C-alpha cells in the first residue's frame, strides 16, 4: 500500500522581507532560551510546527512537570497516574542532551514507584536541580539512586522519606537544600547536613524522625526552619547571615532544672557572629529563654540589622530574653515585636527588670519598629516606652493592637511617651 | 547657564568608535555606548580596531545597520550608571515592543554580540508570542512552512512511519479535511472553526502531549472549549484512553503565570501554605472546568458523523497500544491483527497483540 504523503511546499512570496522565517534559524541556545520560558507542554508542541522545529525542544535543559504542563482533566486516580507516567516516560526518552533541572510536582500524583525509574535515569546524567513534590498520599521513599547524583546543586523535596544508604557521603556540590514534610532519621539528617560541605541554604519545615538539630555547615548563609524539635545547635556556622526559626510546639520548660548551665540563648548565638536577619517565630523565644539569660551577650551581634520576635509579653523569661537580645544588637535597624498570648500567665511583675537594666542601651540605628497583637498590658507599654526613649533616629513605629478592648486606653498611654527622635511617627493601626 | 568650557561638549572631545556592519555601512558611535557590548569591547581592547574609519570594528554577520541601531539604543540607555532599577525595567518593557521579525533579528544580533540582557529580553518576548497559540497561528506569525506530513506530526508517538495504522489515520485525516473544506465552501463557515474540528479528531485519538493532549489549540475562545465537549463524551464512553487527547483544551487561560523554579529566591519562612494548598483542592475543579461546556456549535449531524468515525477509529487504535498506555480491562472489542500486506482484520478471539 502506498502511503499518501502530502508535503505542502513552502510558499515563497515575492516580498521576501516580510514573510521570511527568521526564527527557525536562530542559534540553538536562543531557541532553548525561548522554549524554556514556555511551559513544557507548549515547548513540546512546537514539534508540530515545521520540519525544522521537530526536534528543537528535545534539548531543553529544564523539565518541569506540574499541573500547568501536564493537563489532565479527569478525577480518576489510575487514569491520571497512567497519563503522567506515560508523558514523563515519553519526554525522557525523546529528550536528548543534559538535563539540568527536573521538577515533578503534580497535585494529583501520588508517590508511585515509577518515580524510582525516573530518578535512576536522572542519576545517570548530571542533573543539577531536582524538585519533587508529592501532594497526595503517603511519604514517598526516595529511590537510592538519588544519592548518586553528585552534580546536584539544589534539592527540594516535599512529602518524602529519606533514607540514605550507609555508604552515602554527601552531595559534594549541593548548595541549596529544601526539605518540607519529610521523614528522616536523626543520624541520617546530621550526616547529610555536615557532609554537604558547600551547603549555603537550608530550609526545613515540618520534619519527622529527628528532634535534635545539629547544624554543622561552615558555608551556610540562609537557614529557615519551622517544626517541632527539642534542641538546636549550630556548629561553625560563621557565615550564617539569615536565620528564621519557628518552633511550633510549646517547649514547656521548667526553669529550675537548667540553672547554672549556659542558657540556650547564649549557646544559640555563640556560633552566629555574622547574623544579619533573625526571625524568632512561634515558641522559639521560649526555647531561647530557657536557662540562664544574661543581661546582654558577651559578643554583641554587630551585624544584626533586622530582628523579628514572636513574644509572649506575659512570660517573664521571654521578656528577659528579648531584652538581652535587644541590648546585644547595637546596629539594629528594623524591629518587629509580635505578641502572642497563651493561657498561662506569669504573675511576676516586670517593673524591676525594666528599671534596672535600661541604661546604656541606645539603638542608634533603629529606624522602623512594628508592634502587633498587643493588648495594652503594662509590660508591653514599658517595652514601647523603652524603645521610644532610646531610639534617636527612629522614623516610624507602627502599633497594632490585638483587639478593640483596651485599645483606647493604650492609645492614651502611648501618647504620653517621650520620644528620643524628633522624626518619629507613631502609626496606630486598627485591630 | 553654568559657565565653563566643559558645559558645551564639542564633538572632538568625545571619543568615538567606528563600527562596520555586515552590509558594509560604517558608522561611528560614542565610545562608552559601544563598549557596553562585550564583543566590541573585546575587539577594541585586544585588536585595537575601531579608532578610525579605515580600521573599523567589523561586526558579526548577523548585525545589520538597522538592528545595530536598536542595539545601540539599548546600550545608550543602560550604560548610564545613575538609573534606578525601576527606570531600567520600564525602558526594557518599552524596548521590547517590536514585531516578531524584528525580535528575531534583534535576538540573533544580540547573541552574536554577546549582549546577554538583550538576548534574555528578546527570548522572553518571543516566548510570550508563542505561548498559547495554536500551531497554525504560530506558523502564521513566524512564517513557518507547514511542511511536516501528517505522519511526522504524529511522530513523537510512533517512530515508525509505515505503520499501517498510521497510514489509515492519515487517510482518514485527509478525507476529513477534504470533506470539511468542501463544506466550508458550501456553508461559508469560518475556516478556523473547521480546522479545529479537523485537528481535534486526530487529537482525540492520541494520548500524547504533542498533537495529542496538547490539543493544538491554545483554547482561548469559548468556541473551542465547547466543541470538545461532545467528542469527549463519546470517546469516554468507549475508553478513557481516547479522551486522553482532550485532556486540556482549557488550561492555558486558567493556569497562571510562569513556573518559576528559581533557586535564588529567598523563600518566606512559613511554608505551611504548601500543605494547606494540597488540602484545598482547588485544582481539580479548575481542570474540570472544561468538561462542562455545553453548546456545540457544529452542525449536529456532522458532529455525530465525525464522532462516530472517531470512535470507531479510536477503538481500533486503542486495542494495540503498548501496556503503559492501555487500561487492559477496558477493552471492549477484540484486537486487530495484521496480516502480511498490512490490511486490517478484526479478530475476535483472545487478546493477542500480534
mmCIF file of C-alpha atoms in Angstrom, chain B residues 57-308:
data_model
loop_
_atom_site.group_PDB
_atom_site.id
_atom_site.type_symbol
_atom_site.label_atom_id
_atom_site.label_comp_id
_atom_site.label_asym_id
_atom_site.label_seq_id
_atom_site.Cartn_x
_atom_site.Cartn_y
_atom_site.Cartn_z
ATOM 1 C CA UNK B 57 35.431 47.123 14.170
ATOM 2 C CA UNK B 58 33.898 44.540 11.911
ATOM 3 C CA UNK B 59 30.714 43.365 13.489
ATOM 4 C CA UNK B 60 29.473 39.812 13.152
ATOM 5 C CA UNK B 61 27.460 38.852 10.166
ATOM 6 C CA UNK B 62 24.107 38.839 11.868
ATOM 7 C CA UNK B 63 24.286 42.502 12.733
ATOM 8 C CA UNK B 64 22.954 44.780 10.046
ATOM 9 C CA UNK B 65 22.645 48.523 10.256
ATOM 10 C CA UNK B 66 19.024 48.648 11.345
ATOM 11 C CA UNK B 67 19.453 46.177 14.143
ATOM 12 C CA UNK B 68 22.661 47.826 15.218
ATOM 13 C CA UNK B 69 20.624 50.943 15.787
ATOM 14 C CA UNK B 70 18.357 49.052 18.158
ATOM 15 C CA UNK B 71 21.275 47.522 19.969
ATOM 16 C CA UNK B 72 22.907 50.857 20.425
ATOM 17 C CA UNK B 73 19.695 52.347 21.767
ATOM 18 C CA UNK B 74 19.777 49.747 24.459
ATOM 19 C CA UNK B 75 23.405 50.314 25.234
ATOM 20 C CA UNK B 76 22.996 54.032 25.280
ATOM 21 C CA UNK B 77 20.301 53.859 27.905
ATOM 22 C CA UNK B 78 21.792 51.250 30.130
ATOM 23 C CA UNK B 79 25.376 52.379 30.189
ATOM 24 C CA UNK B 80 24.344 55.406 32.175
ATOM 25 C CA UNK B 81 25.033 54.438 35.731
ATOM 26 C CA UNK B 82 22.669 56.629 37.647
ATOM 27 C CA UNK B 83 19.467 54.970 36.648
ATOM 28 C CA UNK B 84 17.242 53.138 39.060
ATOM 29 C CA UNK B 85 16.167 49.564 38.550
ATOM 30 C CA UNK B 86 12.639 50.675 38.013
ATOM 31 C CA UNK B 87 13.644 53.034 35.255
ATOM 32 C CA UNK B 88 15.604 50.313 33.544
ATOM 33 C CA UNK B 89 12.714 47.932 33.761
ATOM 34 C CA UNK B 90 10.324 50.423 32.261
ATOM 35 C CA UNK B 91 12.731 51.069 29.441
ATOM 36 C CA UNK B 92 13.143 47.356 28.809
ATOM 37 C CA UNK B 93 9.434 46.797 28.605
ATOM 38 C CA UNK B 94 9.027 49.518 26.047
ATOM 39 C CA UNK B 95 12.113 48.477 24.194
ATOM 40 C CA UNK B 96 10.848 45.000 23.612
ATOM 41 C CA UNK B 97 7.660 46.095 21.925
ATOM 42 C CA UNK B 98 8.668 45.147 18.447
ATOM 43 C CA UNK B 99 7.149 42.970 15.814
ATOM 44 C CA UNK B 100 8.236 39.382 15.840
ATOM 45 C CA UNK B 101 10.513 39.661 12.856
ATOM 46 C CA UNK B 102 12.437 42.435 14.496
ATOM 47 C CA UNK B 103 12.574 40.493 17.717
ATOM 48 C CA UNK B 104 14.153 37.560 15.946
ATOM 49 C CA UNK B 105 16.708 39.755 14.250
ATOM 50 C CA UNK B 106 17.465 41.505 17.479
ATOM 51 C CA UNK B 107 17.879 38.237 19.331
ATOM 52 C CA UNK B 108 20.226 36.976 16.709
ATOM 53 C CA UNK B 109 22.289 40.131 16.645
ATOM 54 C CA UNK B 110 22.446 40.403 20.410
ATOM 55 C CA UNK B 111 23.593 36.837 20.633
ATOM 56 C CA UNK B 112 26.438 37.406 18.208
ATOM 57 C CA UNK B 113 27.449 40.483 20.145
ATOM 58 C CA UNK B 114 27.069 38.581 23.413
ATOM 59 C CA UNK B 115 24.784 41.184 24.843
ATOM 60 C CA UNK B 116 23.067 38.894 27.282
ATOM 61 C CA UNK B 117 20.419 41.257 28.656
ATOM 62 C CA UNK B 118 19.013 41.803 25.196
ATOM 63 C CA UNK B 119 19.101 38.098 24.435
ATOM 64 C CA UNK B 120 17.130 37.433 27.602
ATOM 65 C CA UNK B 121 14.604 40.143 26.853
ATOM 66 C CA UNK B 122 14.017 39.017 23.301
ATOM 67 C CA UNK B 123 13.772 35.350 24.244
ATOM 68 C CA UNK B 124 11.192 36.093 26.807
ATOM 69 C CA UNK B 125 9.253 38.284 24.411
ATOM 70 C CA UNK B 126 9.313 35.627 21.721
ATOM 71 C CA UNK B 127 8.156 33.046 24.223
ATOM 72 C CA UNK B 128 5.243 35.266 25.076
ATOM 73 C CA UNK B 129 4.376 35.462 21.408
ATOM 74 C CA UNK B 130 4.396 31.689 21.073
ATOM 75 C CA UNK B 131 2.615 30.972 24.298
ATOM 76 C CA UNK B 132 -0.939 29.844 23.983
ATOM 77 C CA UNK B 133 -1.145 29.960 20.245
ATOM 78 C CA UNK B 134 -2.218 27.129 18.055
ATOM 79 C CA UNK B 135 0.324 25.702 15.652
ATOM 80 C CA UNK B 136 -1.434 27.399 12.772
ATOM 81 C CA UNK B 137 -1.254 30.724 14.475
ATOM 82 C CA UNK B 138 2.386 30.247 15.303
ATOM 83 C CA UNK B 139 3.182 29.262 11.765
ATOM 84 C CA UNK B 140 1.449 32.323 10.509
ATOM 85 C CA UNK B 141 3.151 34.653 12.904
ATOM 86 C CA UNK B 142 6.596 33.388 12.135
ATOM 87 C CA UNK B 143 6.035 32.396 8.540
ATOM 88 C CA UNK B 144 6.920 28.796 9.117
ATOM 89 C CA UNK B 145 6.288 26.329 6.352
ATOM 90 C CA UNK B 146 3.791 23.647 7.189
ATOM 91 C CA UNK B 147 5.985 21.000 5.763
ATOM 92 C CA UNK B 148 5.501 18.068 8.021
ATOM 93 C CA UNK B 149 3.474 15.173 6.829
ATOM 94 C CA UNK B 150 0.620 14.085 8.987
ATOM 95 C CA UNK B 151 2.677 11.117 9.998
ATOM 96 C CA UNK B 152 5.517 13.251 11.065
ATOM 97 C CA UNK B 153 3.210 15.323 13.154
ATOM 98 C CA UNK B 154 2.360 12.204 14.993
ATOM 99 C CA UNK B 155 5.878 11.024 15.078
ATOM 100 C CA UNK B 156 6.675 11.520 18.713
ATOM 101 C CA UNK B 157 4.012 8.988 19.306
ATOM 102 C CA UNK B 158 5.224 6.396 16.939
ATOM 103 C CA UNK B 159 8.591 6.293 15.371
ATOM 104 C CA UNK B 160 7.638 4.062 12.556
ATOM 105 C CA UNK B 161 6.025 5.933 9.751
ATOM 106 C CA UNK B 162 4.941 2.976 7.753
ATOM 107 C CA UNK B 163 2.775 1.616 10.427
ATOM 108 C CA UNK B 164 -0.441 0.600 8.737
ATOM 109 C CA UNK B 165 -2.462 2.184 11.441
ATOM 110 C CA UNK B 166 -0.772 5.486 10.844
ATOM 111 C CA UNK B 167 -1.480 5.225 7.195
ATOM 112 C CA UNK B 168 -5.086 4.616 7.953
ATOM 113 C CA UNK B 169 -5.083 7.554 10.261
ATOM 114 C CA UNK B 170 -3.591 9.707 7.563
ATOM 115 C CA UNK B 171 -6.146 8.685 5.090
ATOM 116 C CA UNK B 172 -8.928 9.414 7.462
ATOM 117 C CA UNK B 173 -7.419 12.737 8.280
ATOM 118 C CA UNK B 174 -7.002 13.668 4.670
ATOM 119 C CA UNK B 175 -10.502 12.590 3.879
ATOM 120 C CA UNK B 176 -11.902 14.532 6.740
ATOM 121 C CA UNK B 177 -10.035 17.597 5.773
ATOM 122 C CA UNK B 178 -11.289 17.398 2.250
ATOM 123 C CA UNK B 179 -14.819 16.930 3.424
ATOM 124 C CA UNK B 180 -14.682 19.836 5.728
ATOM 125 C CA UNK B 181 -13.090 22.087 3.202
ATOM 126 C CA UNK B 182 -15.881 21.327 0.844
ATOM 127 C CA UNK B 183 -18.394 22.036 3.459
ATOM 128 C CA UNK B 184 -16.688 25.202 4.191
ATOM 129 C CA UNK B 185 -17.064 26.362 0.676
ATOM 130 C CA UNK B 186 -20.671 25.394 0.724
ATOM 131 C CA UNK B 187 -21.619 26.683 4.074
ATOM 132 C CA UNK B 188 -19.234 29.548 4.318
ATOM 133 C CA UNK B 189 -18.448 28.849 7.882
ATOM 134 C CA UNK B 190 -15.322 30.294 9.423
ATOM 135 C CA UNK B 191 -12.193 28.496 8.390
ATOM 136 C CA UNK B 192 -10.759 28.320 11.819
ATOM 137 C CA UNK B 193 -13.664 26.506 13.253
ATOM 138 C CA UNK B 194 -13.403 23.686 10.841
ATOM 139 C CA UNK B 195 -9.751 23.306 11.038
ATOM 140 C CA UNK B 196 -10.175 22.932 14.682
ATOM 141 C CA UNK B 197 -12.742 20.295 14.311
ATOM 142 C CA UNK B 198 -10.444 18.618 11.954
ATOM 143 C CA UNK B 199 -7.468 18.566 14.183
ATOM 144 C CA UNK B 200 -9.392 17.538 17.096
ATOM 145 C CA UNK B 201 -10.486 14.367 15.512
ATOM 146 C CA UNK B 202 -6.870 13.432 15.243
ATOM 147 C CA UNK B 203 -6.026 14.751 18.633
ATOM 148 C CA UNK B 204 -8.675 12.753 20.262
ATOM 149 C CA UNK B 205 -7.005 9.599 19.269
ATOM 150 C CA UNK B 206 -3.628 10.421 20.511
ATOM 151 C CA UNK B 207 -2.859 10.368 24.116
ATOM 152 C CA UNK B 208 0.216 12.423 23.995
ATOM 153 C CA UNK B 209 1.364 15.829 24.938
ATOM 154 C CA UNK B 210 2.238 16.646 21.413
ATOM 155 C CA UNK B 211 -0.582 16.919 18.991
ATOM 156 C CA UNK B 212 -2.411 14.761 21.441
ATOM 157 C CA UNK B 213 -3.191 16.021 24.738
ATOM 158 C CA UNK B 214 -1.961 19.213 23.636
ATOM 159 C CA UNK B 215 -4.942 19.893 21.761
ATOM 160 C CA UNK B 216 -3.086 22.051 19.398
ATOM 161 C CA UNK B 217 -5.369 24.905 20.002
ATOM 162 C CA UNK B 218 -4.435 27.125 22.790
ATOM 163 C CA UNK B 219 -8.080 27.194 23.587
ATOM 164 C CA UNK B 220 -8.751 30.734 24.487
ATOM 165 C CA UNK B 221 -12.057 31.148 22.801
ATOM 166 C CA UNK B 222 -15.006 29.518 24.329
ATOM 167 C CA UNK B 223 -15.841 28.165 20.949
ATOM 168 C CA UNK B 224 -13.085 25.687 21.201
ATOM 169 C CA UNK B 225 -13.972 24.528 24.611
ATOM 170 C CA UNK B 226 -17.495 23.923 23.650
ATOM 171 C CA UNK B 227 -16.580 21.795 20.743
ATOM 172 C CA UNK B 228 -14.508 19.357 22.567
ATOM 173 C CA UNK B 229 -17.265 18.570 24.946
ATOM 174 C CA UNK B 230 -19.243 16.403 22.580
ATOM 175 C CA UNK B 231 -16.332 14.384 21.456
ATOM 176 C CA UNK B 232 -15.051 13.829 24.878
ATOM 177 C CA UNK B 233 -18.356 12.440 25.908
ATOM 178 C CA UNK B 234 -18.372 9.981 23.086
ATOM 179 C CA UNK B 235 -14.838 8.976 23.451
ATOM 180 C CA UNK B 236 -15.187 8.497 27.118
ATOM 181 C CA UNK B 237 -17.907 6.032 26.640
ATOM 182 C CA UNK B 238 -15.539 3.767 24.891
ATOM 183 C CA UNK B 239 -12.316 4.045 26.625
ATOM 184 C CA UNK B 240 -10.707 6.557 28.914
ATOM 185 C CA UNK B 241 -7.678 6.487 26.724
ATOM 186 C CA UNK B 242 -9.278 8.264 23.865
ATOM 187 C CA UNK B 243 -10.085 11.351 25.688
ATOM 188 C CA UNK B 244 -6.596 11.499 26.907
ATOM 189 C CA UNK B 245 -6.257 13.577 23.850
ATOM 190 C CA UNK B 246 -8.741 16.057 25.110
ATOM 191 C CA UNK B 247 -7.352 16.481 28.469
ATOM 192 C CA UNK B 248 -6.763 20.063 28.390
ATOM 193 C CA UNK B 249 -8.476 22.232 25.934
ATOM 194 C CA UNK B 250 -8.780 24.685 28.652
ATOM 195 C CA UNK B 251 -5.851 25.350 30.683
ATOM 196 C CA UNK B 252 -3.731 27.994 29.115
ATOM 197 C CA UNK B 253 -6.205 30.570 30.140
ATOM 198 C CA UNK B 254 -6.679 29.027 33.521
ATOM 199 C CA UNK B 255 -3.183 28.238 34.513
ATOM 200 C CA UNK B 256 -1.492 31.182 35.983
ATOM 201 C CA UNK B 257 1.825 32.569 35.052
ATOM 202 C CA UNK B 258 5.170 31.066 34.918
ATOM 203 C CA UNK B 259 6.629 28.075 36.524
ATOM 204 C CA UNK B 260 9.366 29.595 38.434
ATOM 205 C CA UNK B 261 11.927 27.252 39.817
ATOM 206 C CA UNK B 262 14.390 29.940 40.635
ATOM 207 C CA UNK B 263 16.506 28.659 43.416
ATOM 208 C CA UNK B 264 17.841 32.003 44.340
ATOM 209 C CA UNK B 265 14.506 33.120 45.668
ATOM 210 C CA UNK B 266 14.585 33.848 49.313
ATOM 211 C CA UNK B 267 11.622 31.832 50.380
ATOM 212 C CA UNK B 268 9.424 33.218 53.052
ATOM 213 C CA UNK B 269 9.798 31.500 56.352
ATOM 214 C CA UNK B 270 6.391 29.991 56.675
ATOM 215 C CA UNK B 271 5.800 27.407 54.030
ATOM 216 C CA UNK B 272 2.839 25.926 55.746
ATOM 217 C CA UNK B 273 0.810 27.143 52.864
ATOM 218 C CA UNK B 274 2.072 24.248 50.818
ATOM 219 C CA UNK B 275 0.199 21.774 52.904
ATOM 220 C CA UNK B 276 -2.823 23.959 53.055
ATOM 221 C CA UNK B 277 -2.901 24.182 49.320
ATOM 222 C CA UNK B 278 -2.919 20.479 48.885
ATOM 223 C CA UNK B 279 -5.898 20.243 51.094
ATOM 224 C CA UNK B 280 -7.842 22.977 49.488
ATOM 225 C CA UNK B 281 -8.438 21.063 46.300
ATOM 226 C CA UNK B 282 -8.939 23.999 44.034
ATOM 227 C CA UNK B 283 -7.034 22.386 41.253
ATOM 228 C CA UNK B 284 -9.317 19.559 40.295
ATOM 229 C CA UNK B 285 -12.150 21.953 39.872
ATOM 230 C CA UNK B 286 -10.077 24.088 37.602
ATOM 231 C CA UNK B 287 -9.001 21.229 35.453
ATOM 232 C CA UNK B 288 -12.534 20.050 35.080
ATOM 233 C CA UNK B 289 -13.761 23.421 34.086
ATOM 234 C CA UNK B 290 -13.533 22.495 30.511
ATOM 235 C CA UNK B 291 -15.708 19.445 30.818
ATOM 236 C CA UNK B 292 -18.817 21.360 31.496
ATOM 237 C CA UNK B 293 -19.086 23.453 28.409
ATOM 238 C CA UNK B 294 -22.259 22.819 26.673
ATOM 239 C CA UNK B 295 -23.361 24.189 23.358
ATOM 240 C CA UNK B 296 -21.780 22.561 20.421
ATOM 241 C CA UNK B 297 -21.674 24.957 17.603
ATOM 242 C CA UNK B 298 -21.111 22.484 14.879
ATOM 243 C CA UNK B 299 -23.783 21.097 12.786
ATOM 244 C CA UNK B 300 -25.030 18.244 14.942
ATOM 245 C CA UNK B 301 -25.289 15.807 12.098
ATOM 246 C CA UNK B 302 -21.776 16.459 11.042
ATOM 247 C CA UNK B 303 -20.698 16.297 14.597
ATOM 248 C CA UNK B 304 -22.276 12.959 15.059
ATOM 249 C CA UNK B 305 -20.766 11.562 11.942
ATOM 250 C CA UNK B 306 -17.362 12.701 12.920
ATOM 251 C CA UNK B 307 -17.822 11.370 16.374
ATOM 252 C CA UNK B 308 -18.795 8.006 15.126
#
